[in-house]
Amino acid sequence: MRSSGGRLKLRLWQAAVLLAVFCAWHALTVPGVLPPFYFEDPNKAAFFFGEPLKVLGRIWDWFSGGDIYRHLWVTLQETLLAFATGTVLGIAIGIWLALAPTASAILDPYIKALNAMPRVILAPIFMVWFGLGMLSKVALGVTLVFFIVFFNVFQGVREVSPTVLANARMLGASRRQLLRHVYLPSAMSWVFASLHNSVGLAFVGAVVGEYLGSSEGVGYLILQAEGVFDINTVFAGILVLTAFALALDALVALAERRLMVWQPRSGETERI
Amino acid sequence: MTPALELERVTCTFVAGEDRAQRHTAVRDTSITVAPGEFVAVVGPTGCGKSTLLNIAAGLLEPSAGSVRVFGEPLAGINARAGYLFQAEALMPWRNALQNVIAGLEFRGIGPAAARAQGEDWLRRVGLGGFGDRYPHQLSGGMRKRVSLAQTLILDPEILLMDEPFSALDVQTRQLMENELLELWSADRKSVVFITHDLEEAIALSDRVMVLSAGPASHPIGDYRIDLPRPRDVAEIRLDRRFNEIHADIWHAMKDEVLKGYAQQRR
Ligand SMILES: Nc1ncnc2c1ncn2[C@@H]1O[C@H](COP(=O)(O)OP(=O)(O)OP(=O)(O)O)[C@@H](O)[C@H]1O
Ligand SMILES: [Mg+2]
């Protein structure tokens, strides 16, 4: 990889991009800084696109005033529950179906259909089934996460090297031991690839669920703000959610680095 | 004496998926007998079905016709009395060298401490003493082959099936490993089926060399007893007069088959 100096430079550039975006946003929306060129009313740009300083101020108020914690906690709980449940179910059912050719052949068209279906439309049905509480949001998140993990595990188990498998059998592994020592570790690299995608989708499940009907959560805050055309609060909610999704993704990456030490990474030589 | 391994008139036909018409007979009517303690080499042109025969002997592949007996018993499922050194990469990439070597002990329920001690010992015996914590991708191709060898031998199988185990090694390492194999083998005289393309290697190592014809429908076309004295040194024995006579003999019979096999694959 790069030397540490190069890394620092990379980070600086990344921060510079963020700053530039905020500056441009600020310049284009704050009334009176630029002469109006699209909206004749100087306040209109701010009305549609918010103002970054106010957005940041809103975030500051949330965290210093403590209003946000209750909502954030609800949304995080929903997300984590959906993420964990979807992942475990995806791994379990993925391995089972990959090793049971008859069952997978029978279920194949239905799995394809369920996957092709835009599953977000299940949200209203889950509201009816599970009520307006947390459970309906978790259920939505699970349906989104499950299929991604499931397909990856299914593929991962199918792609186990036949030689490695035959070798383990010759070394005396029982069916259970094959599962534990060959199929599962081999599927794990596929699982991690899918987890990066499913973190985002777990958040989608939670927020969309809250958006459609709830009394708490960040999605609920956004919905409330939108009701009174408070665009700054909407943007603040989006930024907070994005930050937490990134944090969760970083946790997944950390777990991946820990558990997947055996994987070859490109270029592991030291530059002198 | 009951043979350690007996393939009797084995035929193996592969069918390509659903299409029953598209079939490929890799080996036909092949019989191989390996006595206890005998070292048999199988040579034949590429693609003639050597690996296929070994898979049948290991119980990984069921023959389309014919029977396999192991120490007199008909083989059903995996051949538990055999160890198999595969031609392709067979180490578990998620286990380091030591964990790979002791995998078989672990599957048999041997305690971790005892397994570790044995594993370290075997790693030293294949010349990889300090490499136990390396993962397969951190080892060279030759080192991986040696880990595989330790992984198989640690279980002390009565029959050893080896599929071109040394073809990835350079000439010097290869001769070292060949001598080492002969030494290990002479200590407890396992039955060995050793597959190779290399006729010189086959003669230098074995008691008997079987020559297979070019595929498809490959079958044995020669069975030569190698009456060279043991213990042997694989580098020196190649200079022996008798060695060269045997080599000329077998090569004469094989040459046409090799050319035939090559021509078939070029088509
Ligand atoms: N699973 C399979 N399905 C269909 N054909 C196969 C299968 N395995 C092997 N074959 C065919 O059987 C023939 C023999 O294959 P095999 O791997 O036994 O050759 P080999 O003698 O070991 O060759 P090499 O010396 O190159 O390793 C080849 O023509 C190959 O294409
Ligand atoms: Mg082969």
Coordinates of C-alpha atoms and ligand atoms in Angstrom, one line a residue:
Chain A
M1 CA 0.0 0.0 0.0
R2 CA 0.9 3.7 0.2
S3 CA 3.4 5.0 2.7
S4 CA 1.8 6.7 5.8
G5 CA 2.7 10.2 4.3
G6 CA 0.7 9.3 1.2
R7 CA -2.2 8.2 3.4
L8 CA -2.3 11.4 5.3
K9 CA -2.3 13.3 2.1
L10 CA -5.2 11.2 0.9
R11 CA -7.2 12.0 4.0
L12 CA -6.5 15.7 3.6
W13 CA -7.7 15.6 0.1
Q14 CA -10.9 13.8 1.1
A15 CA -11.5 16.4 3.8
A16 CA -10.9 19.1 1.3
V17 CA -13.6 17.7 -1.0
L18 CA -16.1 17.6 1.9
L19 CA -15.2 21.2 2.8
A20 CA -15.5 22.3 -0.9
V21 CA -19.0 20.8 -1.2
F22 CA -20.1 22.6 2.0
C23 CA -18.7 25.9 0.8
A24 CA -20.4 25.6 -2.6
W25 CA -23.6 24.6 -0.9
H26 CA -23.3 27.6 1.4
A27 CA -22.4 30.1 -1.3
L28 CA -25.3 28.9 -3.5
T29 CA -28.0 29.1 -0.7
V30 CA -27.3 31.8 1.7
P31 CA -29.5 34.8 0.7
G32 CA -27.5 37.6 -0.7
V33 CA -24.0 36.1 -1.1
L34 CA -24.5 35.5 -4.8
P35 CA -26.7 37.5 -7.0
P36 CA -29.9 35.5 -7.7
F37 CA -29.6 33.8 -11.0
Y38 CA -32.2 31.1 -11.0
F39 CA -34.7 32.0 -8.2
E40 CA -35.8 35.6 -8.4
D41 CA -36.5 35.6 -4.6
P42 CA -33.1 35.4 -2.8
N43 CA -34.7 33.3 0.0
K44 CA -36.0 30.6 -2.3
A45 CA -32.7 28.7 -2.7
A46 CA -32.5 28.3 1.0
F47 CA -36.1 27.2 1.1
F48 CA -35.5 24.3 -1.3
F49 CA -31.9 23.3 -0.5
G50 CA -31.4 24.4 3.1
E51 CA -28.4 26.2 4.4
P52 CA -25.4 24.3 5.6
L53 CA -24.7 26.5 8.6
K54 CA -28.3 26.0 9.8
V55 CA -28.1 22.3 9.2
L56 CA -24.9 22.0 11.2
G57 CA -26.5 24.2 13.9
R58 CA -29.5 21.9 14.0
I59 CA -27.3 18.9 14.5
W60 CA -25.4 20.7 17.2
D61 CA -28.7 21.6 19.0
W62 CA -29.9 18.0 18.7
F63 CA -26.8 16.5 20.3
S64 CA -26.2 19.2 22.9
G65 CA -29.8 19.5 23.8
G66 CA -30.2 15.7 24.0
D67 CA -33.4 15.6 21.9
I68 CA -32.0 13.3 19.3
Y69 CA -30.7 10.5 21.5
R70 CA -34.1 8.8 22.1
H71 CA -34.9 8.8 18.3
L72 CA -31.4 7.8 17.3
W73 CA -31.4 4.9 19.8
V74 CA -34.7 3.7 18.4
T75 CA -33.5 3.8 14.8
L76 CA -30.2 2.2 15.7
Q77 CA -31.9 -0.6 17.6
E78 CA -34.2 -1.3 14.6
T79 CA -31.3 -1.3 12.2
L80 CA -29.1 -3.5 14.3
L81 CA -31.9 -6.0 15.0
A82 CA -32.7 -6.1 11.3
F83 CA -29.1 -6.4 10.4
A84 CA -28.3 -9.2 12.8
T85 CA -31.5 -11.2 12.2
G86 CA -31.3 -10.9 8.4
T87 CA -27.6 -11.9 8.4
V88 CA -28.1 -15.0 10.6
L89 CA -31.2 -16.1 8.7
G90 CA -29.4 -15.5 5.4
I91 CA -26.4 -17.6 6.4
A92 CA -28.5 -20.4 7.9
I93 CA -30.9 -20.7 5.0
G94 CA -28.2 -20.0 2.4
I95 CA -26.1 -22.9 3.7
W96 CA -29.1 -25.2 4.0
L97 CA -30.4 -24.6 0.5
A98 CA -26.9 -24.8 -1.0
L99 CA -26.4 -28.2 0.5
A100 CA -29.9 -29.5 -0.3
P101 CA -30.2 -29.6 -4.1
T102 CA -33.7 -30.9 -4.2
A103 CA -35.1 -28.3 -1.9
S104 CA -33.3 -25.5 -3.7
A105 CA -34.5 -26.8 -7.0
I106 CA -38.1 -26.7 -5.8
L107 CA -37.9 -23.3 -4.1
D108 CA -35.8 -21.7 -6.9
P109 CA -38.6 -19.9 -8.7
Y110 CA -40.1 -18.6 -5.5
I111 CA -36.8 -17.3 -4.2
K112 CA -36.2 -15.5 -7.5
A113 CA -39.7 -14.0 -7.3
L114 CA -39.3 -12.8 -3.8
N115 CA -36.0 -11.3 -4.7
A116 CA -37.3 -9.6 -7.8
M117 CA -40.3 -8.1 -5.9
P118 CA -39.7 -4.5 -4.7
R119 CA -39.9 -5.5 -1.1
V120 CA -40.3 -2.0 0.3
I121 CA -44.0 -2.2 -0.6
L122 CA -44.2 -4.8 2.1
A123 CA -43.9 -2.0 4.6
P124 CA -47.7 -1.2 4.8
I125 CA -48.4 -4.9 5.3
F126 CA -45.9 -5.2 8.1
M127 CA -47.6 -2.2 9.7
V128 CA -50.8 -4.1 9.7
W129 CA -49.3 -7.3 11.0
F130 CA -46.8 -5.9 13.5
G131 CA -48.3 -2.5 14.4
L132 CA -46.6 0.8 14.5
G133 CA -43.9 -0.2 16.9
M134 CA -40.4 -1.3 16.3
L135 CA -41.2 -4.8 15.1
S136 CA -42.6 -3.7 11.7
K137 CA -39.5 -1.7 10.9
V138 CA -37.3 -4.6 11.9
A139 CA -39.3 -6.9 9.7
L140 CA -38.9 -4.6 6.7
G141 CA -35.1 -4.4 7.3
V142 CA -34.8 -8.2 7.6
T143 CA -36.5 -8.7 4.3
L144 CA -34.0 -6.3 2.7
V145 CA -30.9 -7.7 4.4
F146 CA -31.8 -11.3 4.2
F147 CA -31.8 -11.7 0.4
I148 CA -28.4 -10.1 -0.1
V149 CA -26.8 -12.3 2.5
F150 CA -28.7 -15.3 1.4
F151 CA -27.6 -15.1 -2.2
N152 CA -24.0 -14.5 -1.3
V153 CA -23.8 -17.4 1.1
F154 CA -25.6 -19.6 -1.4
Q155 CA -23.1 -18.7 -4.0
G156 CA -20.2 -19.0 -1.6
V157 CA -21.1 -22.5 -0.6
R158 CA -21.5 -23.5 -4.2
E159 CA -18.1 -22.2 -5.1
V160 CA -16.2 -24.1 -2.4
S161 CA -13.1 -25.5 -4.1
P162 CA -13.9 -29.2 -4.9
T163 CA -10.3 -30.2 -4.2
V164 CA -10.4 -28.6 -0.7
L165 CA -13.7 -30.3 0.0
A166 CA -12.4 -33.7 -1.3
N167 CA -9.2 -33.2 0.8
A168 CA -11.2 -32.6 3.9
R169 CA -13.3 -35.6 3.3
M170 CA -10.1 -37.8 2.8
L171 CA -8.8 -36.4 6.1
G172 CA -11.8 -37.9 7.7
A173 CA -14.2 -34.9 8.2
S174 CA -17.8 -35.8 9.0
R175 CA -20.7 -33.9 7.4
R176 CA -20.9 -31.6 10.4
Q177 CA -17.2 -31.0 10.4
L178 CA -17.3 -30.2 6.7
L179 CA -20.0 -27.6 7.4
R180 CA -18.0 -26.1 10.3
H181 CA -14.5 -26.3 8.8
V182 CA -15.0 -26.0 5.1
Y183 CA -18.4 -24.6 3.9
L184 CA -18.8 -21.9 6.6
P185 CA -15.3 -20.4 6.4
S186 CA -15.4 -20.5 2.6
A187 CA -18.7 -18.7 2.6
M188 CA -17.5 -16.1 5.0
S189 CA -15.6 -14.0 2.5
W190 CA -18.9 -13.8 0.5
V191 CA -20.8 -12.9 3.6
F192 CA -18.6 -10.0 4.4
A193 CA -18.8 -8.7 0.8
S194 CA -22.6 -8.7 1.3
L195 CA -22.6 -7.2 4.7
H196 CA -21.2 -3.9 3.4
N197 CA -24.3 -3.6 1.2
S198 CA -26.7 -4.8 3.8
V199 CA -25.7 -2.3 6.4
G200 CA -27.1 0.5 4.2
L201 CA -30.3 -1.5 3.5
A202 CA -30.9 -2.2 7.2
F203 CA -31.0 1.6 7.7
V204 CA -33.3 1.9 4.7
G205 CA -35.7 -0.6 6.3
A206 CA -35.7 1.3 9.6
V207 CA -36.1 4.8 8.2
V208 CA -38.7 3.9 5.5
G209 CA -40.7 2.1 8.2
E210 CA -40.6 5.1 10.5
Y211 CA -41.5 7.3 7.6
L212 CA -44.6 5.4 6.9
G213 CA -45.9 5.4 10.4
S214 CA -44.2 5.8 13.8
S215 CA -44.0 8.0 16.9
E216 CA -40.2 8.0 17.3
G217 CA -37.0 7.5 15.4
V218 CA -34.9 9.6 13.0
G219 CA -37.3 8.8 10.2
Y220 CA -40.1 10.2 12.3
L221 CA -38.1 13.4 12.9
I222 CA -37.5 13.8 9.2
L223 CA -41.2 13.3 8.5
Q224 CA -42.2 15.9 11.1
A225 CA -39.8 18.4 9.7
E226 CA -41.0 17.8 6.2
G227 CA -44.5 18.5 7.3
V228 CA -43.6 22.1 8.2
F229 CA -41.2 22.5 5.3
D230 CA -38.2 22.7 7.6
I231 CA -35.7 21.6 5.0
N232 CA -32.7 22.2 7.3
T233 CA -33.9 19.6 9.7
V234 CA -34.5 17.1 6.9
F235 CA -30.9 17.5 5.8
A236 CA -29.6 17.3 9.3
G237 CA -31.4 14.0 9.7
I238 CA -30.0 12.7 6.5
L239 CA -26.4 13.7 7.6
V240 CA -26.8 12.0 11.0
L241 CA -28.1 8.8 9.4
T242 CA -25.3 8.8 6.9
A243 CA -22.7 9.2 9.6
F244 CA -24.1 6.3 11.6
A245 CA -24.3 4.1 8.5
L246 CA -20.6 4.9 7.8
A247 CA -19.7 4.0 11.4
L248 CA -21.5 0.7 11.2
D249 CA -19.8 -0.1 7.9
A250 CA -16.5 0.7 9.5
L251 CA -17.3 -1.8 12.3
V252 CA -18.1 -4.4 9.7
A253 CA -14.8 -3.6 8.0
L254 CA -13.0 -4.0 11.3
A255 CA -14.6 -7.4 11.9
E256 CA -13.7 -8.4 8.4
R257 CA -10.0 -7.5 8.9
R258 CA -9.9 -9.4 12.1
L259 CA -11.7 -12.6 10.8
M260 CA -10.3 -12.7 7.3
V261 CA -6.6 -12.5 8.1
W262 CA -6.1 -15.6 5.9
Q263 CA -7.2 -13.8 2.8
P264 CA -4.5 -12.7 0.4
R265 CA -4.5 -8.9 0.0
S266 CA -3.0 -7.3 -3.1
G267 CA 0.5 -6.1 -2.6
E268 CA 1.8 -6.8 0.9
T269 CA 5.3 -5.8 0.3
E270 CA 7.0 -3.0 2.3
R271 CA 8.4 0.0 0.4
I272 CA 11.8 0.9 1.7
Chain B
M1 CA -1.5 -62.2 0.5
T2 CA -4.5 -59.9 0.0
P3 CA -3.6 -56.9 -2.0
A4 CA -3.8 -53.5 -0.3
L5 CA -5.6 -52.0 -3.2
E6 CA -7.3 -53.8 -6.1
L7 CA -9.1 -52.1 -9.0
E8 CA -10.7 -54.7 -11.0
R9 CA -11.8 -54.0 -14.6
V10 CA -12.7 -50.5 -13.8
T11 CA -14.4 -48.3 -16.4
C12 CA -15.2 -44.7 -15.8
T13 CA -17.5 -42.7 -18.2
F14 CA -18.3 -39.1 -17.6
V15 CA -21.6 -37.7 -18.9
A16 CA -21.8 -34.0 -19.5
G17 CA -24.8 -32.7 -17.4
E18 CA -28.2 -33.5 -18.8
D19 CA -26.9 -34.5 -22.2
R20 CA -26.5 -38.3 -22.0
A21 CA -25.3 -38.5 -25.5
Q22 CA -22.2 -36.4 -24.7
R23 CA -20.1 -38.9 -22.8
H24 CA -16.5 -39.4 -22.3
T25 CA -15.0 -42.7 -21.3
A26 CA -11.8 -41.7 -19.5
V27 CA -10.6 -45.2 -18.5
R28 CA -11.8 -48.6 -19.7
D29 CA -11.3 -52.1 -18.3
T30 CA -8.4 -51.1 -16.1
S31 CA -7.1 -53.4 -13.4
I32 CA -4.5 -52.3 -10.9
T33 CA -3.3 -54.4 -8.0
V34 CA -1.0 -53.0 -5.3
A35 CA 0.5 -55.3 -2.7
P36 CA 1.0 -54.3 0.9
G37 CA 4.2 -52.3 1.1
E38 CA 4.5 -52.0 -2.7
F39 CA 5.4 -48.7 -4.4
V40 CA 3.6 -48.5 -7.8
A41 CA 4.1 -45.7 -10.2
V42 CA 1.5 -44.9 -12.9
V43 CA 2.6 -43.0 -15.9
G44 CA 0.7 -42.0 -19.0
P45 CA 0.2 -39.0 -21.3
T46 CA -1.7 -36.0 -20.1
G47 CA -5.5 -36.4 -19.9
C48 CA -5.4 -40.2 -20.0
G49 CA -7.3 -40.6 -16.8
K50 CA -4.6 -41.0 -14.1
S51 CA -6.3 -38.6 -11.6
T52 CA -9.6 -40.3 -12.4
L53 CA -8.2 -43.7 -11.4
L54 CA -6.8 -42.3 -8.2
N55 CA -10.2 -40.6 -7.4
I56 CA -11.8 -44.0 -7.8
A57 CA -9.2 -45.6 -5.5
A58 CA -9.9 -42.9 -2.9
G59 CA -13.6 -43.5 -3.1
L60 CA -14.3 -39.9 -4.2
L61 CA -15.6 -41.2 -7.6
E62 CA -17.7 -44.2 -8.3
P63 CA -16.6 -46.3 -11.3
S64 CA -19.2 -46.8 -14.0
A65 CA -18.3 -50.5 -14.0
G66 CA -15.9 -52.7 -12.1
S67 CA -15.0 -53.0 -8.5
V68 CA -12.6 -51.6 -6.0
R69 CA -11.3 -53.6 -3.0
V70 CA -9.2 -52.4 -0.1
F71 CA -7.4 -55.1 1.9
G72 CA -10.0 -57.5 0.5
E73 CA -13.1 -55.4 1.5
P74 CA -15.2 -53.9 -1.2
L75 CA -14.9 -50.1 -1.1
A76 CA -18.0 -48.1 -0.2
G77 CA -17.8 -44.4 0.2
I78 CA -14.5 -42.7 1.2
N79 CA -11.5 -45.0 1.5
A80 CA -10.6 -44.4 5.1
R81 CA -7.4 -46.4 5.0
A82 CA -5.9 -44.2 2.3
G83 CA -4.3 -40.8 2.3
Y84 CA -4.5 -38.7 -0.8
L85 CA -2.1 -36.0 -2.0
F86 CA -4.0 -34.0 -4.6
Q87 CA -2.7 -32.7 -7.8
A88 CA -4.4 -29.3 -7.3
E89 CA -4.2 -27.0 -4.3
A90 CA -6.0 -28.7 -1.5
L91 CA -5.1 -26.8 1.6
M92 CA -7.8 -24.9 3.5
P93 CA -6.8 -21.3 2.8
W94 CA -8.4 -20.2 6.1
R95 CA -6.1 -22.3 8.2
N96 CA -2.4 -21.7 8.7
A97 CA 0.2 -24.3 7.9
L98 CA 0.1 -25.9 11.4
Q99 CA -3.7 -25.9 11.5
N100 CA -3.8 -27.5 8.1
V101 CA -1.4 -30.2 9.1
I102 CA -3.4 -31.1 12.2
A103 CA -6.8 -30.9 10.5
G104 CA -7.1 -34.7 10.2
L105 CA -6.2 -35.2 13.9
E106 CA -8.8 -32.6 14.8
F107 CA -11.5 -34.4 12.7
R108 CA -10.6 -37.6 14.6
G109 CA -11.1 -35.8 18.0
I110 CA -7.5 -35.8 19.1
G111 CA -6.9 -33.1 21.8
P112 CA -5.4 -29.8 20.6
A113 CA -2.2 -30.0 22.7
A114 CA -1.3 -33.5 21.4
A115 CA -2.3 -32.6 17.9
R116 CA -0.1 -29.4 18.0
A117 CA 2.9 -31.3 19.2
Q118 CA 2.5 -33.9 16.4
G119 CA 1.9 -31.1 13.9
E120 CA 5.0 -29.2 14.8
D121 CA 7.0 -32.4 14.6
W122 CA 5.7 -33.1 11.1
L123 CA 6.3 -29.5 9.9
R124 CA 9.9 -30.0 11.0
R125 CA 10.1 -33.3 9.1
V126 CA 9.0 -31.6 5.9
G127 CA 11.5 -28.8 6.5
L128 CA 9.0 -26.1 7.5
G129 CA 9.8 -25.8 11.2
G130 CA 9.3 -22.1 11.5
F131 CA 6.4 -21.7 9.1
G132 CA 3.5 -23.0 11.2
D133 CA 1.7 -19.7 11.5
R134 CA 1.8 -18.8 7.8
Y135 CA -1.3 -19.0 5.7
P136 CA -1.2 -21.0 2.5
H137 CA -1.2 -17.8 0.3
Q138 CA 2.0 -16.8 2.2
L139 CA 3.8 -20.0 1.2
S140 CA 5.5 -20.8 -2.0
G141 CA 4.0 -23.6 -4.2
G142 CA 6.6 -26.1 -3.1
M143 CA 6.1 -25.2 0.6
R144 CA 2.3 -25.8 0.2
K145 CA 3.0 -29.2 -1.4
R146 CA 5.1 -30.1 1.7
V147 CA 2.4 -28.9 4.0
S148 CA 0.0 -31.2 2.1
L149 CA 2.5 -34.0 2.5
A150 CA 2.7 -33.5 6.2
Q151 CA -1.1 -33.2 6.4
T152 CA -1.5 -36.6 4.8
L153 CA 1.3 -38.5 6.5
I154 CA 0.5 -37.3 10.0
L155 CA -2.6 -39.6 9.8
D156 CA -0.3 -42.6 9.0
P157 CA -2.5 -44.0 6.3
E158 CA -1.9 -47.6 5.1
I159 CA -2.2 -46.6 1.5
L160 CA -0.8 -43.5 0.1
L161 CA -2.3 -42.1 -3.1
M162 CA -0.1 -39.4 -4.7
D163 CA -1.1 -37.4 -7.8
E164 CA 2.0 -35.7 -9.3
P165 CA 3.0 -34.5 -5.9
F166 CA 6.4 -33.0 -7.0
S167 CA 5.6 -31.6 -10.4
A168 CA 5.5 -28.0 -9.1
L169 CA 9.0 -28.2 -7.6
D170 CA 12.3 -27.2 -9.0
V171 CA 14.7 -30.1 -9.9
Q172 CA 16.8 -29.8 -6.7
T173 CA 14.0 -29.6 -4.2
R174 CA 12.3 -32.3 -6.1
Q175 CA 15.2 -34.7 -5.7
L176 CA 15.4 -33.8 -2.1
M177 CA 11.7 -34.5 -1.6
E178 CA 11.9 -37.7 -3.6
N179 CA 14.7 -39.0 -1.4
E180 CA 12.8 -38.0 1.7
L181 CA 9.7 -39.8 0.5
L182 CA 11.7 -42.9 -0.1
E183 CA 13.2 -42.7 3.3
L184 CA 9.8 -42.2 5.0
W185 CA 8.4 -45.0 2.9
S186 CA 11.2 -47.5 3.7
A187 CA 10.7 -46.9 7.4
D188 CA 7.2 -48.3 7.5
R189 CA 6.5 -49.6 3.9
K190 CA 3.1 -48.2 3.1
S191 CA 1.4 -49.1 -0.2
V192 CA 1.9 -46.2 -2.6
V193 CA 0.3 -45.3 -5.8
F194 CA 2.4 -42.6 -7.3
I195 CA 1.2 -40.8 -10.4
T196 CA 3.5 -38.8 -12.6
H197 CA 4.2 -37.8 -16.2
D198 CA 7.9 -38.2 -15.5
L199 CA 9.1 -41.6 -16.5
E200 CA 12.5 -41.1 -14.8
E201 CA 10.9 -40.2 -11.6
A202 CA 8.6 -43.2 -11.8
I203 CA 11.5 -45.6 -12.4
A204 CA 13.7 -44.0 -9.7
L205 CA 11.1 -44.3 -7.0
S206 CA 9.0 -47.4 -7.6
D207 CA 8.9 -51.2 -7.5
R208 CA 6.6 -51.3 -10.5
V209 CA 5.7 -48.9 -13.3
M210 CA 2.3 -49.1 -15.0
V211 CA 2.0 -47.4 -18.3
L212 CA -1.4 -46.2 -19.5
S213 CA -2.4 -45.6 -23.1
A214 CA -3.6 -42.2 -24.3
G215 CA -7.2 -41.3 -23.7
P216 CA -10.1 -41.6 -24.3
A217 CA -10.8 -45.1 -23.0
S218 CA -7.4 -45.4 -21.6
H219 CA -6.1 -48.8 -20.3
P220 CA -2.8 -50.2 -19.1
I221 CA -0.4 -51.1 -22.0
G222 CA 2.5 -52.2 -19.9
D223 CA 3.5 -53.3 -16.4
Y224 CA 7.2 -53.2 -15.7
R225 CA 8.9 -54.5 -12.6
I226 CA 11.8 -52.3 -11.5
D227 CA 14.5 -54.5 -10.1
L228 CA 16.9 -51.7 -9.0
P229 CA 18.5 -52.2 -5.6
R230 CA 17.3 -50.3 -2.6
P231 CA 18.0 -48.0 -0.8
R232 CA 18.2 -45.7 -3.8
D233 CA 19.4 -42.2 -4.3
V234 CA 17.2 -40.7 -7.0
A235 CA 20.0 -38.5 -8.4
E236 CA 22.6 -41.2 -8.5
I237 CA 20.4 -44.0 -9.7
R238 CA 19.7 -42.1 -13.0
L239 CA 23.3 -42.8 -13.9
D240 CA 22.9 -46.5 -13.3
R241 CA 23.2 -48.7 -16.5
R242 CA 20.3 -50.8 -15.5
F243 CA 18.2 -47.7 -15.0
N244 CA 18.9 -46.6 -18.5
E245 CA 18.0 -50.0 -20.0
I246 CA 14.6 -50.0 -18.2
H247 CA 14.0 -46.4 -19.2
A248 CA 14.7 -47.2 -22.9
D249 CA 12.5 -50.2 -22.7
I250 CA 9.5 -48.4 -21.3
W251 CA 10.0 -45.3 -23.3
H252 CA 10.0 -47.3 -26.5
A253 CA 6.5 -48.7 -25.5
M254 CA 5.2 -45.3 -24.4
K255 CA 6.4 -43.0 -27.2
D256 CA 3.6 -43.7 -29.6
E257 CA 1.0 -43.2 -26.9
V258 CA 2.4 -39.9 -25.8
L259 CA 2.4 -38.7 -29.4
K260 CA -1.2 -40.0 -29.8
G261 CA -2.3 -38.2 -26.7
Y262 CA -0.7 -35.0 -27.8
A263 CA -2.3 -35.1 -31.2
Q264 CA -5.7 -35.8 -29.8
Q265 CA -5.6 -32.7 -27.6
R266 CA -4.4 -30.5 -30.4
R267 CA -7.4 -31.4 -32.5
Ligands
LIG1 N1 -15.6 -34.4 -13.8 C1 -15.3 -34.7 -15.1 N2 -16.3 -34.5 -16.1 C2 -16.0 -34.8 -17.4 N3 -14.8 -35.2 -17.8 C3 -13.8 -35.3 -16.9 C4 -14.0 -35.1 -15.5 N4 -12.9 -35.3 -14.9 C5 -12.0 -35.7 -15.9 N5 -12.6 -35.7 -17.1 C6 -11.9 -36.1 -18.4 O1 -11.3 -37.3 -18.2 C7 -10.1 -37.4 -18.8 C8 -9.0 -37.8 -17.8 O2 -8.9 -36.8 -16.8 P1 -7.8 -36.9 -15.7 O3 -7.9 -35.7 -14.8 O4 -7.9 -38.2 -15.0 O5 -6.4 -36.9 -16.5 P2 -4.9 -37.1 -16.0 O6 -4.4 -38.3 -16.6 O7 -4.8 -36.9 -14.5 O8 -4.2 -35.8 -16.7 P3 -3.0 -34.9 -16.2 O9 -1.8 -35.7 -16.3 O10 -3.0 -33.8 -17.1 O11 -3.3 -34.5 -14.8 C9 -9.8 -36.0 -19.4 O12 -10.0 -36.1 -20.8 C10 -10.8 -35.1 -18.7 O13 -11.3 -34.2 -19.6
MG2 MG -4.2 -35.5 -13.3

